[in-house]
Coordinates of C-alpha atoms in Angstrom, one line a residue:
M1134 CA -38.8 -85.7 -2.8
L1135 CA -36.4 -86.2 -5.7
I1136 CA -36.6 -88.5 -8.7
I1137 CA -33.6 -89.3 -10.8
A1138 CA -34.7 -90.9 -14.1
G1139 CA -33.4 -91.6 -17.5
S1140 CA -31.2 -94.0 -19.3
I1141 CA -27.6 -94.9 -20.2
T1142 CA -26.4 -96.8 -23.3
V1143 CA -23.6 -99.4 -23.3
D1144 CA -22.5 -101.8 -25.9
A1145 CA -25.4 -104.2 -26.4
S1146 CA -23.1 -107.2 -26.0
D1147 CA -21.9 -105.9 -22.6
R1148 CA -25.3 -104.8 -21.1
D1149 CA -26.0 -107.9 -19.0
A1150 CA -22.5 -108.0 -17.5
Y1151 CA -22.7 -104.2 -16.8
L1152 CA -26.0 -104.7 -14.9
R1153 CA -24.5 -107.6 -12.9
G1154 CA -21.7 -105.4 -12.0
C1155 CA -24.1 -102.8 -10.6
S1156 CA -25.9 -105.1 -8.2
A1157 CA -23.7 -104.0 -5.2
V1158 CA -24.5 -100.4 -5.9
V1159 CA -28.2 -101.1 -6.0
E1160 CA -28.0 -102.9 -2.7
Q1161 CA -26.0 -100.0 -1.2
A1162 CA -28.5 -97.5 -2.4
R1163 CA -31.6 -99.3 -1.3
S1164 CA -30.1 -99.6 2.2
A1165 CA -29.0 -95.9 2.3
P1166 CA -30.9 -93.5 4.5
G1167 CA -33.6 -91.6 2.5
C1168 CA -33.6 -94.0 -0.5
L1169 CA -37.2 -94.8 -1.4
D1170 CA -36.4 -96.8 -4.5
F1171 CA -33.4 -97.5 -6.8
A1172 CA -33.5 -99.5 -9.9
L1173 CA -31.4 -100.2 -13.0
S1174 CA -33.1 -102.4 -15.6
P1175 CA -32.6 -103.6 -19.1
D1176 CA -34.8 -101.9 -21.7
L1177 CA -37.3 -104.2 -23.4
L1178 CA -36.8 -102.9 -26.9
D1179 CA -33.2 -101.5 -27.1
P1180 CA -30.5 -104.1 -26.3
A1181 CA -28.0 -101.4 -25.4
R1182 CA -30.2 -99.3 -23.1
I1183 CA -30.3 -99.4 -19.3
N1184 CA -33.2 -97.6 -17.6
I1185 CA -32.4 -95.7 -14.4
Y1186 CA -34.9 -94.8 -11.7
E1187 CA -34.1 -93.5 -8.2
R1188 CA -36.4 -91.9 -5.6
W1189 CA -35.0 -90.1 -2.6
E1190 CA -36.6 -88.4 0.4
S1191 CA -34.3 -85.3 0.2
E1192 CA -31.4 -83.7 -1.6
A1193 CA -29.3 -84.3 1.5
D1194 CA -30.0 -88.0 1.3
L1195 CA -29.1 -88.2 -2.3
E1196 CA -25.9 -86.2 -1.9
R1197 CA -24.7 -88.4 1.0
F1198 CA -25.1 -91.4 -1.2
R1199 CA -23.8 -89.8 -4.5
G1200 CA -20.2 -90.6 -3.9
S1201 CA -21.2 -94.2 -4.8
G1202 CA -21.6 -93.6 -8.5
P1203 CA -20.3 -96.0 -11.2
A1204 CA -16.9 -97.4 -10.8
E1205 CA -14.3 -96.0 -13.2
D1206 CA -14.3 -99.1 -15.3
Q1207 CA -18.1 -99.1 -15.5
E1208 CA -18.1 -95.4 -16.3
E1209 CA -15.8 -96.1 -19.3
E1210 CA -18.4 -98.5 -20.7
I1211 CA -21.1 -95.9 -20.9
V1212 CA -21.6 -94.8 -24.5
S1213 CA -24.2 -92.1 -23.8
A1214 CA -26.4 -90.9 -21.0
S1215 CA -29.6 -89.0 -20.6
V1216 CA -30.5 -88.7 -16.9
A1217 CA -32.4 -85.9 -15.2
R1218 CA -33.3 -84.8 -11.7
Y1219 CA -36.9 -84.0 -10.8
V1220 CA -38.0 -82.2 -7.7
V1221 CA -41.5 -83.5 -6.6
S1222 CA -43.6 -81.1 -4.6
S1223 CA -46.6 -83.3 -4.0
V1224 CA -47.6 -87.0 -4.4
G1225 CA -51.0 -88.5 -4.9
A1226 CA -52.7 -91.6 -6.0
P1227 CA -53.2 -92.0 -9.8

């Protein structure tokens, strides 16, 4: 299993519009084979930050979907990004 997690920063005045523009990508991801979860959400404290969380069954599933990254106009709005890929070897209850 893979987890992609982190955040991007956009201009605070554009964050809500940016997130609205991502709704189709979230829908596509959630219906993609191997997608266990996919979420983009506004940060509760930082008005410019968007939190990213993705969970995939396999690297192959992620790579099949990956061509659906941000549109070029959305990519231009990203001021900074800090996103990492985590390979999960086991999962258990907390």
